Amino acid sequence: MSKSTKTSDVKKKLGKPSLKPREVTEKPVGKLVFDTLNPRLPSYLNKGSETDVIQWMLDEANIVELMGAIGEQGYFEGEPLIVVETKANKGVFEVVEGNRRLAAVKLLSHPELAPTHKNAVATASAQAKHKPTDIPVLVFDERSEVLRYLAYRHITGVEQWNPLQKARYLKQLANEPDFKKLGKDELRQRLAKEIGSNANYVARLLAGLAVYAKIADQGFFKIPGLDERTISYSVLTTALTYSSLARHIGLDSPTDDDAAKIKLKGLEELAKWVFEENTEGFTRVGESRGLKKLARIVETDKALQKFRDGRSLDEAFAFTTGPAEAFRDALRQGKSQLEIARDTVHLIDNHQQEDADLLKEIQRITRLVSGHVEDSLANSTKKSTDAK
């Protein structure tokens, strides 16, 4: 490949209207540095060294396998790195897109850079037929130009980011000059257009990021085993879809992303209820569907106090209006189904013994439930009379 060639495949990849086609050039690997603001990288690497980034790549991104592929087949010209020249060092370029490939290429020629997986890296380097020293890049003038491409590739494209990575990207884009001047509603609409989604989804992602960042700032509340790699961001954002849980931590609604409002006590409680595991590996909430009960619990002072005192989720839930509503819904559904049976019974000529058995069981259950209800009503009447 020549030092300056146009590639139609690359133009297709960068086919969004806001991106102008660029010429693919080649740059020495030694002049390329990692982008620590990449949404895929954990936040603690924002000020990390090259060694820190490579270690994370080796631990989390299957770099040794990629080293093997590039070492065997060479660097694929149709996958140029997306770079921006650093302001501090002229002639040095920050890789905004393609950090994983950069790590693999660096380690092929310099396996000594590996802080972990040393033997595997050394073996991959020794067996490599190709050790590129110059690789294809597309140079952009500003990082902001590349952000649009990242959305195209990782949010609407085939290499999709997870929700936390999407949220980080949206936060970066929201801080760009063209977006920063917008009001909140217009900003969310514009961001939604960028990723082919809707404003409410964008709002929930950004609200979740504000809460996540506060948890991270507090050292994950020292919850054993909980950190940026293990926390389930999707469970956190699901919890925040319940208005009562959002209010419990100080936010006005599930889409409120004002971190200044967050109450640390409520947030610590929520984090521990959802993420802290007991000796058997279970959290107070259990599976994510338990969040619905938790949302009802925090709405009721008595139920919340019981839960804080150590009662189980189901025990605390019994002090909410939830069981009563579930009971009455079940009665309504049962009545509706029996009415269907009443209206269709005459259409059946060959009833079976199973039909009679089911009706007897329904009668038995009805007598049992009715007895409980009548006793409860009688007790309520007696208490009311005694009070007078």
Short mmCIF file of C-alpha atoms in Angstrom, two decimals:
data_model
loop_
_atom_site.label_atom_id
_atom_site.label_comp_id
_atom_site.label_asym_id
_atom_site.label_seq_id
_atom_site.Cartn_x
_atom_site.Cartn_y
_atom_site.Cartn_z
CA MET A 1 0.00 0.00 0.00
CA SER A 2 1.35 3.43 -0.91
CA LYS A 3 1.94 6.18 1.62
CA SER A 4 -1.10 8.14 0.34
CA THR A 5 -3.90 6.19 -1.32
CA LYS A 6 -7.64 6.66 -1.49
CA THR A 7 -9.68 3.65 -0.49
CA SER A 8 -13.31 3.40 -1.57
CA ASP A 9 -14.00 0.84 1.15
CA VAL A 10 -12.87 3.33 3.76
CA LYS A 11 -15.09 6.02 2.27
CA LYS A 12 -18.03 3.66 2.59
CA LYS A 13 -17.18 3.04 6.22
CA LEU A 14 -17.11 6.79 6.82
CA GLY A 15 -20.19 7.39 4.75
CA LYS A 16 -22.06 9.67 7.16
CA PRO A 17 -22.75 13.10 5.61
CA SER A 18 -20.91 14.92 8.41
CA LEU A 19 -17.64 13.16 7.57
CA LYS A 20 -15.49 14.10 4.62
CA PRO A 21 -13.53 11.31 2.92
CA ARG A 22 -9.90 11.27 4.07
CA GLU A 23 -6.78 9.96 2.43
CA VAL A 24 -5.27 6.90 4.02
CA THR A 25 -1.66 7.47 4.95
CA GLU A 26 0.85 5.47 6.96
CA LYS A 27 2.44 6.49 10.24
CA PRO A 28 5.23 4.89 12.28
CA VAL A 29 3.88 2.84 15.16
CA GLY A 30 6.23 4.74 17.47
CA LYS A 31 4.40 7.98 16.68
CA LEU A 32 1.01 6.58 17.70
CA VAL A 33 -0.29 6.80 21.29
CA PHE A 34 -3.38 5.42 23.01
CA ASP A 35 -6.52 7.47 23.51
CA THR A 36 -7.31 7.14 27.21
CA LEU A 37 -10.67 8.92 26.73
CA ASN A 38 -11.96 6.11 24.55
CA PRO A 39 -15.45 5.19 25.89
CA ARG A 40 -14.49 1.51 25.84
CA LEU A 41 -11.68 2.01 28.38
CA PRO A 42 -12.51 2.19 32.10
CA SER A 43 -12.48 5.67 33.62
CA TYR A 44 -9.52 4.97 35.90
CA LEU A 45 -7.35 4.89 32.77
CA ASN A 46 -8.13 8.52 31.89
CA LYS A 47 -4.70 9.49 33.22
CA GLY A 48 -3.11 6.10 32.83
CA SER A 49 0.25 5.34 31.30
CA GLU A 50 0.85 3.26 28.19
CA THR A 51 1.69 0.33 30.47
CA ASP A 52 -1.65 0.67 32.26
CA VAL A 53 -3.56 0.67 28.99
CA ILE A 54 -1.67 -2.33 27.62
CA GLN A 55 -2.29 -4.24 30.84
CA TRP A 56 -6.03 -3.59 30.61
CA MET A 57 -6.01 -4.58 26.95
CA LEU A 58 -4.22 -7.85 27.73
CA ASP A 59 -6.57 -8.66 30.59
CA GLU A 60 -9.85 -7.67 28.96
CA ALA A 61 -9.56 -7.39 25.17
CA ASN A 62 -8.01 -10.64 23.86
CA ILE A 63 -4.94 -8.87 22.54
CA VAL A 64 -2.83 -12.03 22.28
CA GLU A 65 -5.32 -13.52 19.81
CA LEU A 66 -5.23 -10.35 17.72
CA MET A 67 -1.42 -10.42 17.80
CA GLY A 68 -1.58 -13.91 16.34
CA ALA A 69 -3.87 -12.84 13.50
CA ILE A 70 -1.81 -9.77 12.55
CA GLY A 71 1.45 -11.65 13.00
CA GLU A 72 0.27 -14.36 10.63
CA GLN A 73 -1.56 -12.30 7.96
CA GLY A 74 -0.14 -8.79 8.34
CA TYR A 75 -2.10 -5.64 9.04
CA PHE A 76 -5.33 -5.39 7.05
CA GLU A 77 -5.15 -2.19 4.96
CA GLY A 78 -8.92 -1.77 4.97
CA GLU A 79 -8.89 -1.09 8.73
CA PRO A 80 -6.93 2.16 9.15
CA LEU A 81 -6.65 3.65 12.61
CA ILE A 82 -8.51 6.91 13.18
CA VAL A 83 -6.07 9.46 14.63
CA VAL A 84 -5.76 13.09 15.68
CA GLU A 85 -2.44 14.90 16.06
CA THR A 86 -1.72 15.71 19.70
CA LYS A 87 -1.53 19.37 20.61
CA ALA A 88 1.39 18.84 22.97
CA ASN A 89 3.64 16.89 20.58
CA LYS A 90 3.64 17.72 16.87
CA GLY A 91 4.04 14.62 14.74
CA VAL A 92 2.57 12.37 17.47
CA PHE A 93 -0.93 11.08 16.89
CA GLU A 94 -3.58 9.94 19.34
CA VAL A 95 -5.52 6.88 18.20
CA VAL A 96 -9.18 7.71 18.77
CA GLU A 97 -10.36 4.52 17.07
CA GLY A 98 -8.31 1.33 16.91
CA ASN A 99 -6.52 1.18 20.27
CA ARG A 100 -6.83 -2.59 20.44
CA ARG A 101 -5.09 -2.98 17.08
CA LEU A 102 -2.42 -0.50 18.14
CA ALA A 103 -1.71 -2.52 21.30
CA ALA A 104 -1.35 -5.72 19.27
CA VAL A 105 1.05 -4.11 16.77
CA LYS A 106 3.17 -2.51 19.51
CA LEU A 107 3.50 -5.81 21.36
CA LEU A 108 4.50 -7.73 18.22
CA SER A 109 7.65 -5.64 17.90
CA HIS A 110 8.13 -4.93 21.62
CA PRO A 111 6.87 -7.86 23.70
CA GLU A 112 8.80 -6.44 26.66
CA LEU A 113 6.06 -3.79 26.98
CA ALA A 114 3.68 -6.42 28.34
CA PRO A 115 3.26 -6.07 32.13
CA THR A 116 1.18 -9.27 32.26
CA HIS A 117 0.72 -12.38 30.08
CA LYS A 118 4.41 -12.10 29.32
CA ASN A 119 4.93 -15.67 28.10
CA ALA A 120 1.91 -15.61 25.77
CA VAL A 121 2.96 -12.24 24.33
CA ALA A 122 6.56 -13.36 23.85
CA THR A 123 5.39 -16.52 22.06
CA ALA A 124 3.06 -14.58 19.75
CA SER A 125 5.87 -12.15 18.92
CA ALA A 126 8.41 -14.91 18.27
CA GLN A 127 6.04 -16.80 15.95
CA ALA A 128 4.90 -13.72 14.00
CA LYS A 129 5.65 -13.58 10.28
CA HIS A 130 4.71 -9.90 10.20
CA LYS A 131 5.67 -7.13 12.63
CA PRO A 132 4.37 -3.89 11.10
CA THR A 133 6.40 -0.77 11.81
CA ASP A 134 4.13 1.56 9.81
CA ILE A 135 0.36 1.15 9.70
CA PRO A 136 -2.46 2.87 7.78
CA VAL A 137 -4.27 5.76 9.43
CA LEU A 138 -6.90 8.37 8.69
CA VAL A 139 -5.89 11.73 10.16
CA PHE A 140 -8.56 14.12 11.43
CA ASP A 141 -7.97 17.70 12.54
CA GLU A 142 -10.03 17.55 15.72
CA ARG A 143 -11.26 14.82 18.03
CA SER A 144 -14.80 16.17 17.72
CA GLU A 145 -14.81 15.21 14.03
CA VAL A 146 -14.22 11.58 14.96
CA LEU A 147 -17.01 11.38 17.52
CA ARG A 148 -19.62 11.20 14.76
CA TYR A 149 -17.80 8.26 13.22
CA LEU A 150 -17.67 6.49 16.58
CA ALA A 151 -21.47 6.70 16.83
CA TYR A 152 -21.82 5.31 13.32
CA ARG A 153 -19.54 2.35 14.04
CA HIS A 154 -20.23 1.48 17.67
CA ILE A 155 -23.83 2.49 18.28
CA THR A 156 -25.61 1.97 14.98
CA GLY A 157 -22.95 -0.28 13.43
CA VAL A 158 -21.77 -3.84 13.89
CA GLU A 159 -19.24 -3.30 16.69
CA GLN A 160 -21.68 -2.01 19.22
CA TRP A 161 -20.68 -0.62 22.60
CA ASN A 162 -22.39 -1.69 25.79
CA PRO A 163 -24.72 0.83 27.53
CA LEU A 164 -21.98 2.28 29.75
CA GLN A 165 -19.70 2.87 26.77
CA LYS A 166 -22.59 4.48 24.86
CA ALA A 167 -23.29 6.75 27.82
CA ARG A 168 -19.65 7.84 28.00
CA TYR A 169 -19.66 8.62 24.29
CA LEU A 170 -22.84 10.68 24.61
CA LYS A 171 -21.35 12.60 27.53
CA GLN A 172 -18.25 13.43 25.46
CA LEU A 173 -20.39 14.54 22.54
CA ALA A 174 -22.60 16.66 24.84
CA ASN A 175 -19.50 18.55 25.96
CA GLU A 176 -18.54 19.53 22.40
CA PRO A 177 -19.06 23.24 21.60
CA ASP A 178 -21.88 22.66 19.10
CA PHE A 179 -23.86 20.66 21.65
CA LYS A 180 -22.90 22.41 24.88
CA LYS A 181 -24.87 25.54 24.00
CA LEU A 182 -28.14 23.61 23.58
CA GLY A 183 -30.89 23.42 26.18
CA LYS A 184 -31.44 20.04 27.84
CA ASP A 185 -34.41 18.94 25.75
CA GLU A 186 -32.87 20.00 22.44
CA LEU A 187 -29.55 18.42 23.45
CA ARG A 188 -31.20 15.07 24.10
CA GLN A 189 -33.02 15.23 20.77
CA ARG A 190 -29.83 16.06 18.90
CA LEU A 191 -27.90 13.29 20.65
CA ALA A 192 -30.71 10.85 19.88
CA LYS A 193 -30.44 11.67 16.18
CA GLU A 194 -26.70 11.02 16.31
CA ILE A 195 -27.20 7.46 17.53
CA GLY A 196 -30.48 6.67 15.78
CA SER A 197 -32.48 6.41 18.99
CA ASN A 198 -34.95 8.50 20.97
CA ALA A 199 -34.47 11.34 23.44
CA ASN A 200 -35.84 9.37 26.38
CA TYR A 201 -33.27 6.60 25.89
CA VAL A 202 -30.48 9.17 25.72
CA ALA A 203 -31.79 10.83 28.89
CA ARG A 204 -31.81 7.51 30.76
CA LEU A 205 -28.28 6.68 29.63
CA LEU A 206 -26.97 10.04 30.82
CA ALA A 207 -28.87 9.81 34.10
CA GLY A 208 -27.44 6.35 34.66
CA LEU A 209 -23.95 7.65 33.93
CA ALA A 210 -24.33 10.44 36.51
CA VAL A 211 -25.35 7.90 39.16
CA TYR A 212 -22.64 5.44 38.13
CA ALA A 213 -19.98 8.16 38.29
CA LYS A 214 -21.09 9.08 41.81
CA ILE A 215 -20.84 5.42 42.90
CA ALA A 216 -17.37 5.21 41.36
CA ASP A 217 -16.33 8.48 43.07
CA GLN A 218 -17.27 6.91 46.39
CA GLY A 219 -15.03 3.92 45.74
CA PHE A 220 -18.09 1.77 45.03
CA PHE A 221 -18.94 2.23 48.72
CA LYS A 222 -16.31 -0.40 49.55
CA ILE A 223 -18.68 -3.16 48.47
CA PRO A 224 -16.53 -6.32 48.27
CA GLY A 225 -15.75 -7.34 44.71
CA LEU A 226 -17.55 -4.37 43.16
CA ASP A 227 -15.62 -2.18 40.73
CA GLU A 228 -15.81 -0.84 37.20
CA ARG A 229 -15.31 -4.29 35.71
CA THR A 230 -17.90 -6.13 37.80
CA ILE A 231 -20.73 -3.64 38.26
CA SER A 232 -23.77 -4.29 36.08
CA TYR A 233 -24.55 -0.96 34.48
CA SER A 234 -27.72 -2.35 32.92
CA VAL A 235 -29.07 -3.37 36.34
CA LEU A 236 -28.29 0.12 37.65
CA THR A 237 -30.10 1.83 34.78
CA THR A 238 -33.02 -0.59 35.14
CA ALA A 239 -33.30 0.37 38.82
CA LEU A 240 -33.44 4.03 37.85
CA THR A 241 -36.41 3.45 35.53
CA TYR A 242 -38.51 3.26 38.71
CA SER A 243 -39.43 6.77 39.77
CA SER A 244 -39.47 5.87 43.47
CA LEU A 245 -35.90 4.53 43.34
CA ALA A 246 -34.75 7.63 41.47
CA ARG A 247 -36.36 9.80 44.16
CA HIS A 248 -34.81 7.64 46.89
CA ILE A 249 -31.36 8.80 45.79
CA GLY A 250 -32.44 12.42 45.35
CA LEU A 251 -33.27 12.64 41.65
CA ASP A 252 -36.57 14.10 40.48
CA SER A 253 -37.22 11.45 37.83
CA PRO A 254 -35.60 8.52 35.97
CA THR A 255 -34.21 10.97 33.40
CA ASP A 256 -32.77 13.48 35.87
CA ASP A 257 -28.98 13.59 35.37
CA ASP A 258 -28.16 16.34 37.87
CA ALA A 259 -25.45 14.66 39.94
CA ALA A 260 -25.51 17.51 42.46
CA LYS A 261 -28.93 16.35 43.67
CA ILE A 262 -27.83 12.82 44.50
CA LYS A 263 -28.09 11.93 48.19
CA LEU A 264 -25.16 9.75 49.18
CA LYS A 265 -27.03 7.90 51.94
CA GLY A 266 -29.81 6.84 49.60
CA LEU A 267 -27.33 5.99 46.86
CA GLU A 268 -25.23 3.87 49.19
CA GLU A 269 -28.33 1.99 50.31
CA LEU A 270 -29.42 1.35 46.74
CA ALA A 271 -25.93 0.23 45.68
CA LYS A 272 -25.65 -2.20 48.59
CA TRP A 273 -29.16 -3.56 48.16
CA VAL A 274 -28.56 -4.22 44.48
CA PHE A 275 -24.87 -5.20 44.33
CA GLU A 276 -23.59 -6.38 47.72
CA GLU A 277 -23.62 -10.17 47.93
CA ASN A 278 -23.96 -12.32 51.04
CA THR A 279 -21.86 -15.42 51.71
CA GLU A 280 -24.10 -17.44 49.40
CA GLY A 281 -23.66 -15.00 46.52
CA PHE A 282 -27.09 -13.37 46.67
CA THR A 283 -27.96 -9.66 46.98
CA ARG A 284 -30.82 -8.22 49.05
CA VAL A 285 -32.81 -7.61 45.87
CA GLY A 286 -31.93 -10.92 44.20
CA GLU A 287 -32.70 -11.01 40.49
CA SER A 288 -33.39 -7.79 38.62
CA ARG A 289 -37.12 -8.48 38.71
CA GLY A 290 -36.88 -7.88 42.47
CA LEU A 291 -36.38 -4.19 41.67
CA LYS A 292 -40.14 -3.85 41.16
CA LYS A 293 -40.77 -4.90 44.76
CA LEU A 294 -37.94 -2.69 46.01
CA ALA A 295 -39.51 0.27 44.24
CA ARG A 296 -42.76 -0.35 46.13
CA ILE A 297 -40.91 -0.78 49.42
CA VAL A 298 -39.16 2.60 49.28
CA GLU A 299 -42.56 4.24 48.70
CA THR A 300 -43.85 3.01 52.08
CA ASP A 301 -42.15 4.25 55.26
CA LYS A 302 -43.04 1.19 57.32
CA ALA A 303 -41.91 -1.26 54.62
CA LEU A 304 -38.69 0.68 54.07
CA GLN A 305 -37.87 0.61 57.78
CA LYS A 306 -38.50 -3.14 57.93
CA PHE A 307 -36.17 -3.64 54.97
CA ARG A 308 -33.52 -1.45 56.57
CA ASP A 309 -33.87 -3.48 59.76
CA GLY A 310 -32.94 -6.64 57.88
CA ARG A 311 -36.26 -8.11 56.77
CA SER A 312 -36.15 -9.91 53.44
CA LEU A 313 -37.46 -8.32 50.27
CA ASP A 314 -40.67 -10.36 50.39
CA GLU A 315 -41.19 -9.73 54.10
CA ALA A 316 -40.78 -5.97 53.67
CA PHE A 317 -42.96 -6.02 50.57
CA ALA A 318 -45.79 -7.43 52.69
CA PHE A 319 -45.94 -4.05 54.47
CA THR A 320 -46.71 -2.23 51.22
CA THR A 321 -50.00 -2.11 49.35
CA GLY A 322 -48.51 -4.49 46.80
CA PRO A 323 -49.93 -7.77 48.19
CA ALA A 324 -53.42 -6.28 48.48
CA GLU A 325 -53.31 -5.06 44.89
CA ALA A 326 -51.99 -8.43 43.67
CA PHE A 327 -54.77 -10.23 45.62
CA ARG A 328 -57.53 -8.09 44.12
CA ASP A 329 -56.06 -8.37 40.62
CA ALA A 330 -56.07 -12.15 40.99
CA LEU A 331 -59.72 -12.11 42.11
CA ARG A 332 -60.70 -9.96 39.15
CA GLN A 333 -58.85 -12.22 36.71
CA GLY A 334 -60.37 -15.34 38.29
CA LYS A 335 -63.88 -13.89 38.04
CA SER A 336 -63.28 -12.97 34.41
CA GLN A 337 -62.08 -16.47 33.54
CA LEU A 338 -65.02 -18.11 35.34
CA GLU A 339 -67.43 -15.92 33.41
CA ILE A 340 -65.93 -17.26 30.20
CA ALA A 341 -66.42 -20.81 31.50
CA ARG A 342 -70.07 -20.00 32.39
CA ASP A 343 -70.77 -18.63 28.92
CA THR A 344 -69.22 -21.59 27.08
CA VAL A 345 -70.24 -24.56 29.29
CA HIS A 346 -73.39 -25.26 27.26
CA LEU A 347 -71.37 -25.52 24.05
CA ILE A 348 -69.57 -28.67 25.22
CA ASP A 349 -71.31 -32.05 24.86
CA ASN A 350 -68.64 -34.35 26.25
CA HIS A 351 -67.49 -33.03 29.64
CA GLN A 352 -64.70 -35.00 31.30
CA GLN A 353 -64.04 -35.95 34.89
CA GLU A 354 -61.15 -33.47 34.90
CA ASP A 355 -63.70 -30.65 34.48
CA ALA A 356 -65.60 -31.71 37.58
CA ASP A 357 -62.40 -32.15 39.57
CA LEU A 358 -61.22 -28.65 38.65
CA LEU A 359 -64.54 -27.12 39.67
CA LYS A 360 -64.39 -28.88 43.05
CA GLU A 361 -60.87 -27.55 43.57
CA ILE A 362 -62.01 -24.03 42.64
CA GLN A 363 -64.87 -24.35 45.17
CA ARG A 364 -62.44 -25.50 47.86
CA ILE A 365 -60.03 -22.62 47.22
CA THR A 366 -62.92 -20.15 47.07
CA ARG A 367 -64.25 -21.31 50.47
CA LEU A 368 -60.77 -21.01 51.97
CA VAL A 369 -60.11 -17.50 50.62
CA SER A 370 -63.64 -16.37 51.42
CA GLY A 371 -63.24 -17.59 55.01
CA HIS A 372 -60.08 -15.50 55.46
CA VAL A 373 -61.77 -12.41 54.02
CA GLU A 374 -64.90 -12.82 56.18
CA ASP A 375 -62.81 -13.31 59.32
CA SER A 376 -60.79 -10.20 58.49
CA LEU A 377 -63.93 -8.14 57.95
CA ALA A 378 -65.45 -9.43 61.18
CA ASN A 379 -62.31 -8.53 63.13
CA SER A 380 -62.27 -5.06 61.59
CA THR A 381 -65.93 -4.53 62.56
CA LYS A 382 -65.27 -5.72 66.13
CA LYS A 383 -62.28 -3.37 66.51
CA SER A 384 -64.34 -0.48 65.19
CA THR A 385 -67.18 -1.27 67.66
CA ASP A 386 -64.77 -1.64 70.61
CA ALA A 387 -63.16 1.68 69.75
CA LYS A 388 -66.51 3.42 70.09
#
